[in-house]
Coordinates of C-alpha atoms in Angstrom, one line a residue:
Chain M
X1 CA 14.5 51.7 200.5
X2 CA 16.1 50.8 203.5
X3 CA 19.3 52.0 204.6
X4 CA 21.8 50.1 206.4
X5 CA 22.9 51.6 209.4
X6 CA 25.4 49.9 211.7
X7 CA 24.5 49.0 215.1
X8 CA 25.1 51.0 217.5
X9 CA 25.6 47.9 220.2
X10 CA 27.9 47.0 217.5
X11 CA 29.5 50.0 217.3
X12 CA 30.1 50.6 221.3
X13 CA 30.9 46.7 222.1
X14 CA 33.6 47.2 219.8
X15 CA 35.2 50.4 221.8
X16 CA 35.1 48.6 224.6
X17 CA 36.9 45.5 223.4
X18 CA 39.1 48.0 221.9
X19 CA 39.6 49.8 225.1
X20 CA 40.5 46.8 226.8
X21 CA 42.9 45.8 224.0
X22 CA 44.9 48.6 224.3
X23 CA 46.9 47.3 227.2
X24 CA 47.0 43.8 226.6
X25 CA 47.6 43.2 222.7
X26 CA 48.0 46.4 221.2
X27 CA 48.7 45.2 217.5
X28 CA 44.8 43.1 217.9
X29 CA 43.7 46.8 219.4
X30 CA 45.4 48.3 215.9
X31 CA 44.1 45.6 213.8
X32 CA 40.5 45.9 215.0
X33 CA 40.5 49.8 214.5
X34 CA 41.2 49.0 210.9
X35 CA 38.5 46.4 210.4
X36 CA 36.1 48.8 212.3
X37 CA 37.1 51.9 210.0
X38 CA 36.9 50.0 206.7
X39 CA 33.5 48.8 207.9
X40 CA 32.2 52.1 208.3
X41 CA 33.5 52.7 205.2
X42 CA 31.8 50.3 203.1
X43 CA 28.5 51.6 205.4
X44 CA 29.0 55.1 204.0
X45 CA 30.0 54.7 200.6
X46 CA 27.5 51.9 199.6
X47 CA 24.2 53.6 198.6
X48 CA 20.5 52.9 198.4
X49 CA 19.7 50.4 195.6
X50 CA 23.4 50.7 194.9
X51 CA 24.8 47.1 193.8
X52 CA 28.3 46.0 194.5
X53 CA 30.0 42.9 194.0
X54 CA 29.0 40.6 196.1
X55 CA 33.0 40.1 196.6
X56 CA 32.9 43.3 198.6
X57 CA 30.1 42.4 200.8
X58 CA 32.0 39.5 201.5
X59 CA 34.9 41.5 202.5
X60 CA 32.9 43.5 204.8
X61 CA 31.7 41.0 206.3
X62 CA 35.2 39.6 207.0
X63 CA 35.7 42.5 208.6
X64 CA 32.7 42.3 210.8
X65 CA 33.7 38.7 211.9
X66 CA 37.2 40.1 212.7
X67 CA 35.9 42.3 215.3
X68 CA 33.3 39.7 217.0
X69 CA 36.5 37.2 216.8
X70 CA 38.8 39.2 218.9
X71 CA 35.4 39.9 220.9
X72 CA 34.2 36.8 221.7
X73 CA 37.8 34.8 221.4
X74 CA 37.1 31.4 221.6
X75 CA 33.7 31.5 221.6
X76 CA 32.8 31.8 217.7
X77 CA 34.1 30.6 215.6
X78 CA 33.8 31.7 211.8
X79 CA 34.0 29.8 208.5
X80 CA 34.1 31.0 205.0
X81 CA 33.1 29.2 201.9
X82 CA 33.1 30.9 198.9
X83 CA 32.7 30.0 195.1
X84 CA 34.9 32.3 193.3
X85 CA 32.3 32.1 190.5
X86 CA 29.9 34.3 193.1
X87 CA 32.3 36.7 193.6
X88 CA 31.1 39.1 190.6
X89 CA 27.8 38.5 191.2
X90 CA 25.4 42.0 191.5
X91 CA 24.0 42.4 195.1
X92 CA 22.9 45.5 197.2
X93 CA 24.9 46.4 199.7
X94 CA 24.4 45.5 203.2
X95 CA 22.3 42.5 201.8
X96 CA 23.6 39.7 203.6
X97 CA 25.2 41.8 206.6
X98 CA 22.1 41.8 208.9
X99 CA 21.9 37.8 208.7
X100 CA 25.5 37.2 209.6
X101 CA 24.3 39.8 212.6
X102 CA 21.4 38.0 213.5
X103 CA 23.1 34.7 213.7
X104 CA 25.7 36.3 216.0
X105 CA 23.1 37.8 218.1
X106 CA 20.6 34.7 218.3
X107 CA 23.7 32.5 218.2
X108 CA 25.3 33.6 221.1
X109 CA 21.8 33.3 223.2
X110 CA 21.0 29.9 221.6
X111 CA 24.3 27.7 220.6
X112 CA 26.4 26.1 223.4
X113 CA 30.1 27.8 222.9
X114 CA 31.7 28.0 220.9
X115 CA 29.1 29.7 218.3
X116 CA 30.1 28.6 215.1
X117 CA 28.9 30.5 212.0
X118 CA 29.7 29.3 208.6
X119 CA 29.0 31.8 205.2
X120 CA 28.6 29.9 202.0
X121 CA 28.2 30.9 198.5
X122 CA 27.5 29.1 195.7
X123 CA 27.0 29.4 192.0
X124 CA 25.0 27.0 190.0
X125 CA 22.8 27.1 186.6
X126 CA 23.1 31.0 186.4
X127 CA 21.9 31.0 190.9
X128 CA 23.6 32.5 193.1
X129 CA 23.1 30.7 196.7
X130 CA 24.1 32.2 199.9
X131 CA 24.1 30.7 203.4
X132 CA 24.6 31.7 206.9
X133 CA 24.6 28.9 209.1
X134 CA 24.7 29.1 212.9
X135 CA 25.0 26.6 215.4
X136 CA 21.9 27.8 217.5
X137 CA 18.4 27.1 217.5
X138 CA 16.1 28.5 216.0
X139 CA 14.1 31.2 218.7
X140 CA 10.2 30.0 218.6
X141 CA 7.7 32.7 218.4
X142 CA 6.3 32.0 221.4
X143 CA 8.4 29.8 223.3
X144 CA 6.1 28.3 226.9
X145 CA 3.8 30.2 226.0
X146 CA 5.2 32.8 227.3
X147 CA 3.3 35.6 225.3
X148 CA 6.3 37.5 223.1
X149 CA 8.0 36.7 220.2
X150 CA 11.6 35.8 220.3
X151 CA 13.0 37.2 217.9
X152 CA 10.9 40.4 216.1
X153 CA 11.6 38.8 212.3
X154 CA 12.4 42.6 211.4
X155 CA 15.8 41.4 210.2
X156 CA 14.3 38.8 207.9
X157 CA 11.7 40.7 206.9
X158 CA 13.9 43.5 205.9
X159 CA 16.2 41.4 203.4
X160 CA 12.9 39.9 202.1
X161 CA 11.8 43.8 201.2
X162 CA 15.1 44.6 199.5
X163 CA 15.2 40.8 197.5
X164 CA 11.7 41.4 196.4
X165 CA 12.9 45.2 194.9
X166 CA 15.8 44.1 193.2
X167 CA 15.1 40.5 192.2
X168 CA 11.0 40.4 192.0
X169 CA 10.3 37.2 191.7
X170 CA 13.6 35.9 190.9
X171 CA 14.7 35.0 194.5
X172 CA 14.1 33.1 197.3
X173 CA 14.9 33.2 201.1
X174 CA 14.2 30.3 203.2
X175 CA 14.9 29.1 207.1
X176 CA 15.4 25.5 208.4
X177 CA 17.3 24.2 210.8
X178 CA 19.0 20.9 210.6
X179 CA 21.8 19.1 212.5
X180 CA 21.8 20.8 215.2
X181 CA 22.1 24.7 212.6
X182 CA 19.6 27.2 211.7
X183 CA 20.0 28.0 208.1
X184 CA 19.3 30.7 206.3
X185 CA 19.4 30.5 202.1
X186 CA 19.1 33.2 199.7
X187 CA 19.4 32.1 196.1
X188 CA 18.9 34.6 193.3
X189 CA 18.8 33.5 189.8
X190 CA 20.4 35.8 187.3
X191 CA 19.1 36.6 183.6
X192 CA 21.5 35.6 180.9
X193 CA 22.3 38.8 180.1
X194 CA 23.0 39.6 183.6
Chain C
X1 CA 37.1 54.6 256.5
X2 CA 33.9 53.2 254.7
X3 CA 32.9 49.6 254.3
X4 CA 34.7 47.6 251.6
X5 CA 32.0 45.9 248.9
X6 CA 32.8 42.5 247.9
X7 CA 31.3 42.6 243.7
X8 CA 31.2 40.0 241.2
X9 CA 31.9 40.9 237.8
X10 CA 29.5 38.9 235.2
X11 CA 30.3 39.2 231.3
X12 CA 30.9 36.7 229.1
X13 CA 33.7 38.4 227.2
X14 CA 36.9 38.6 229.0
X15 CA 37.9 41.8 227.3
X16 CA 34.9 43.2 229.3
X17 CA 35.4 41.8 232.2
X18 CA 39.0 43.1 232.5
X19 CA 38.1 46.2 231.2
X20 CA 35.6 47.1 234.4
X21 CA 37.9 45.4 236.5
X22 CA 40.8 47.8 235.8
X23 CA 38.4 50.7 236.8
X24 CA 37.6 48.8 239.8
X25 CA 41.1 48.3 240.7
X26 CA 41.0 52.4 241.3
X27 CA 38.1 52.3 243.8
X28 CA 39.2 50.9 247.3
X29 CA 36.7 50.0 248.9
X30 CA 35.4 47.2 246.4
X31 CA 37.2 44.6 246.5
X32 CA 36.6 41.9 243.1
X33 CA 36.1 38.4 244.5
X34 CA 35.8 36.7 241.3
X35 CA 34.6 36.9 237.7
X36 CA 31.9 35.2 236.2
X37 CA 31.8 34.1 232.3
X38 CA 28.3 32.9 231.6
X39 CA 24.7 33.3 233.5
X40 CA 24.7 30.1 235.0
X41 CA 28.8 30.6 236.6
X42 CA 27.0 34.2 237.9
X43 CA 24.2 32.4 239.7
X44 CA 26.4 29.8 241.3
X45 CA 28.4 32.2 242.6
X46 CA 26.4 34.5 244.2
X47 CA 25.0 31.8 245.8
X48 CA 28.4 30.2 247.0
X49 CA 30.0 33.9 247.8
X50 CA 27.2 36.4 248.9
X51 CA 28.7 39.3 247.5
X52 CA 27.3 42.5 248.3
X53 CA 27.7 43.9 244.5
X54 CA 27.0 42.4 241.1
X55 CA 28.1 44.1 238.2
X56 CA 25.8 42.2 235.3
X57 CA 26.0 42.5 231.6
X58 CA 22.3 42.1 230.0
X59 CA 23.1 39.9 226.9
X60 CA 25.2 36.7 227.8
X61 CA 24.8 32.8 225.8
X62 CA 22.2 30.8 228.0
X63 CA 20.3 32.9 230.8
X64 CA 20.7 36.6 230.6
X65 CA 21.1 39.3 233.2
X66 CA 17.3 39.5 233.8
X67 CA 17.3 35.6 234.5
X68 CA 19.4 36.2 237.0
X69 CA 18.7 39.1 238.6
X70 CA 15.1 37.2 239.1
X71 CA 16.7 34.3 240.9
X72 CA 18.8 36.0 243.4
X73 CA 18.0 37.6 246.6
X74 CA 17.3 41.2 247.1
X75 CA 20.0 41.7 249.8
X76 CA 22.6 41.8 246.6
X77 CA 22.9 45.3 244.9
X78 CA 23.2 44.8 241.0
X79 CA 24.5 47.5 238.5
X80 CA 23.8 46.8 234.8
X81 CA 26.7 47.2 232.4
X82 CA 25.8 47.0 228.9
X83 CA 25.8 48.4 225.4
X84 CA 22.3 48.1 225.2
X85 CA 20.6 50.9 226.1
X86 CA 16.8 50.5 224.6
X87 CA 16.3 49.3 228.7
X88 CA 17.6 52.0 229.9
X89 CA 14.4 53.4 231.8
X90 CA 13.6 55.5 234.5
X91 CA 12.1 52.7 236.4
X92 CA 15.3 50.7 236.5
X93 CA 15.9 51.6 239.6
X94 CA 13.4 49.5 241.1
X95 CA 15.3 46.4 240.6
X96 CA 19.0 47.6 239.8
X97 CA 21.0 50.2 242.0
X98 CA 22.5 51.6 238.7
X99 CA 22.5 51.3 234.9
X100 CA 26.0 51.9 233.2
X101 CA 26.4 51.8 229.4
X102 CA 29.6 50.4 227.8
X103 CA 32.5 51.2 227.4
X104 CA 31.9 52.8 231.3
X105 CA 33.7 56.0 232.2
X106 CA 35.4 56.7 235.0
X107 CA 33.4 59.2 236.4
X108 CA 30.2 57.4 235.9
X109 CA 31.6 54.2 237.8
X110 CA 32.2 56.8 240.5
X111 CA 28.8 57.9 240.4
X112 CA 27.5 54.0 240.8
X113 CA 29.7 53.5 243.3
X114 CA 29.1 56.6 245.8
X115 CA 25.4 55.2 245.2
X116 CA 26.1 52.2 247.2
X117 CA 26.7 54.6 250.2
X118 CA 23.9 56.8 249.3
X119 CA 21.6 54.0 249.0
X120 CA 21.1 52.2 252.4
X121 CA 20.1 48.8 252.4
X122 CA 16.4 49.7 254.7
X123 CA 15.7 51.9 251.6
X124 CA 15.8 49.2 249.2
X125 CA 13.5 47.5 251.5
X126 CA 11.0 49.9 251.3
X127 CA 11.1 50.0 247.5
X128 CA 10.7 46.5 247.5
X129 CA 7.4 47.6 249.0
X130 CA 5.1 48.3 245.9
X131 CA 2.2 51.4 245.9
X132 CA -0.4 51.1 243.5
X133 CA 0.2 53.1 240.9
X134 CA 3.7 51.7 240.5
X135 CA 4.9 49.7 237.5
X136 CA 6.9 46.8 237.9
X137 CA 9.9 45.7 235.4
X138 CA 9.7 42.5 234.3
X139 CA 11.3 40.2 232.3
X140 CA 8.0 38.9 229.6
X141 CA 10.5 35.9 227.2
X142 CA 12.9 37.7 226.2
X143 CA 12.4 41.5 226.1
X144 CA 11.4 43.6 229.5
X145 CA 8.2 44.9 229.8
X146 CA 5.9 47.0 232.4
X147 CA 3.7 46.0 234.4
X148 CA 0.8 48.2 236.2
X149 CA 0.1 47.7 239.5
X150 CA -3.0 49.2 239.1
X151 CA -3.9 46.8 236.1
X152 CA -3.5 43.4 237.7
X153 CA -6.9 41.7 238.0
X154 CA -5.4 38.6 239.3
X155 CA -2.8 36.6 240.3
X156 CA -2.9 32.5 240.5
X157 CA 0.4 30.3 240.8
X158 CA 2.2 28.4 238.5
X159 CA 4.6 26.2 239.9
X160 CA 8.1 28.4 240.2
X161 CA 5.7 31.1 238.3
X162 CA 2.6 33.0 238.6
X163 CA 0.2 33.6 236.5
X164 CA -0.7 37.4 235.9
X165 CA -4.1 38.1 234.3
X166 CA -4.3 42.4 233.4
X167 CA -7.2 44.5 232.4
X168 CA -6.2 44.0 228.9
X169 CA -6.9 40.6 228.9
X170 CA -3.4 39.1 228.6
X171 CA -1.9 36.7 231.0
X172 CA 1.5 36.8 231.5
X173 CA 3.7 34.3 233.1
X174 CA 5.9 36.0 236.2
X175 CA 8.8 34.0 237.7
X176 CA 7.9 35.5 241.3
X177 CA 6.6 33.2 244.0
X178 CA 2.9 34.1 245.8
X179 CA 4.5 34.6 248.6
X180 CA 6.8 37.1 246.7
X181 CA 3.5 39.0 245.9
X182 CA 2.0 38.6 248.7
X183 CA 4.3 40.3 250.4
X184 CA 5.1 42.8 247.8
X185 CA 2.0 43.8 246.7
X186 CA 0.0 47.0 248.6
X187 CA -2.4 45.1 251.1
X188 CA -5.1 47.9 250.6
X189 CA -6.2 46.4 247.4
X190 CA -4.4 42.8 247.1
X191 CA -6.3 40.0 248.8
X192 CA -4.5 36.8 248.9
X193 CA -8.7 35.0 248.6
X194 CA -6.6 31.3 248.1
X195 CA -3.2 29.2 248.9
X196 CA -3.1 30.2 244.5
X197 CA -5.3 33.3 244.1
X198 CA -4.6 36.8 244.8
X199 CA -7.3 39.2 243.7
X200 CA -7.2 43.1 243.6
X201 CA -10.3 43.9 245.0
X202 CA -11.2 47.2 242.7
X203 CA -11.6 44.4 240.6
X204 CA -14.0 42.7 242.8
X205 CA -18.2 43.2 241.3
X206 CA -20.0 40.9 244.2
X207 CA -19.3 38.5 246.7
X208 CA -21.4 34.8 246.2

């Protein structure tokens, strides 16, 4: 299985803000050292296969967002909508983390600014649905013909290789794009005795 | 006491932006006309201000730091600042005078900056000048790629593009004039045979 690593772009655009912080707001500069040390955290404890909660991917991801917040400033802007009932739901780790960063990195080369990125989970007949909406486009394979693909699909394909090892045939993961968002669904249906 | 640069600093994060510009504040003899916040502010500007320095960040909303650096003249020196560093190639040197990762340290900036002394505009001239068995950095969508002098067939226009054809049998679509080729390209083997066609001639089987 695949483990998540954090991104290394991640990791040294986040220094930088940091360093810049430093001298202007140094309780943001604080704050972001916290979020970026309890997100390494939760990259080092959680292990391969290893479920959690998918509260505490949630949290995670809060903390990711606070660090591209104070990085971006106005130009994302990040909702979160969650059913309390999908908080105890079962997930691996580091499921839903590389769509939130794909729609930050494609966002920010497709969406006019602000980005804004919206996570969603809801429960319903024993399925857990998650969403990551972003207010880009969608990056054509082969946009004018030009020969390379936009975007590699590694991301996608990754999460599709750990739904289809934990959930076989129990899950789904779907793109569209409508009103002007690219959407990206993952609903897993849970067995009764869960 | 040596010339002062007049650079633009482009990034679309402010933090970063402030964060090379108190570096720069050290260094006396660039002076920071302005900062730019997105690709198409960047291009604007250096076409307004004609600075002699760009300091460019790679990933920015809209058109990217290759975009740009395709658009503008050759006369500006450009130093890439990112955090990316799967570009950062031997061969960058061809288009950029430098290549600084993020966050930049002191002494590297130093490094850059003595570069712009070391550097003389004539030289960048003559690397502007391509031999044969040089490869060329491109922007191909939206990742960088090589190209081979030595495997261009042919080159035909296409509007603000050309059209490259290689020995491997893929095209690829160039933002650079034929005239830009023309020019560019070593005159041994390149034939401009048409107002749209240059041909490299080791190519070249029989004339009808």
């Amino acid at each position: 299985m695949l483990r998540y690593q954090l991104n290394p772009h991640f990791l040294f655009n986040s220094l930088n803000s940091i360093r810049a912080l430093i001298l202007e707001d140094q309780t943001k500069a604080r704050d972001m050292v916290t979020e970026l040390a309890e997100l390494l955290r939760y990259s080092l404890v959680s292990k391969n296969n290893g479920d959690v909660p998918f509260s505490e991917e949630i949290t995670a991801i809060q903390h990711y967002f606070a660090i591209e917040e104070k990085r971006y400033e106005e130009n994302l802007q990040v909702s979160f909508e969650i059913d309390p009932l999908a908080e105890e739901y079962p997930i691996p780790s580091f499921l839903v983390h590389p769509l939130v960063e794909n729609a930050v990195k494609y966002g920010m080369k497709t969406s006019g600014m602000p980005l804004k990125i919206k996570i969603q989970a809801k429960v319903k007949d024993n399925e857990l649905s998650i969403f990551v909406r972003n207010s880009g486009t969608w990056l054509s394979d082969d946009a004018e013909g030009r020969g390379r693909p936009a975007g590699t699909g590694t991301g996608l394909k990754n999460v599709r290789e750990r739904l289809e090892n934990r959930f076989p045939g129990k899950y789904d993961l779907t793109t569209s794009e409508e009103n002007g968002c690219v959407i990206i669904k993952i609903s897993i249906s849970r067995d009764v005795e869960g | 006491m040596s010339k002062i640069y007049q650079a633009l600093v482009v990034d679309d994060e402010r933090l970063a932006r402030n964060d090379l510009r108190l570096f720069l504040n050290n260094h006396k003899n660039i002076e920071v006309l302005v900062k730019a916040t997105n690709g198409q502010d960047a291009l604007d500007m250096i076409k307004e201000l004609e600075p002699d320095l760009v300091f460019l960040d790679i990933q920015m909303p809209g058109m990217d730091g290759f975009d740009i650096l395709e658009q503008i003249s050759s006369d500006v020196r450009v130093i890439f600042v990112t955090a990316f560093d799967e570009f950062a190639l031997p061969a960058f040197e061809v288009i950029a005078l430098d290549y600084l990762l993020k966050p930049v340290s002191a002494d590297r900036l130093q490094q850059s900056i003595e570069r712009l002394e070391l550097i003389p505009n004539d030289m960048e001239d003559d690397l502007r000048e391509l031999e044969y068995h040089d490869r060329l950095l491109l922007k191909l969508d939206t990742s960088l790629g090589f190209l081979k002098i030595s495997t261009i067939i042919c080159i035909t226009s296409a509007g603000d593009y050309s059209e490259v054809l290689c020995t491997n049998k893929k095209k690829v679509l160039v933002h650079k004039s034929m005239a830009e080729w023309e020019t560019r390209l070593p005159h041994t083997f390149f034939n401009r045979i048409h107002r749209t066609t240059i041909v490299n001639m080791e190519f070249v089987d029989r004339l009808e």
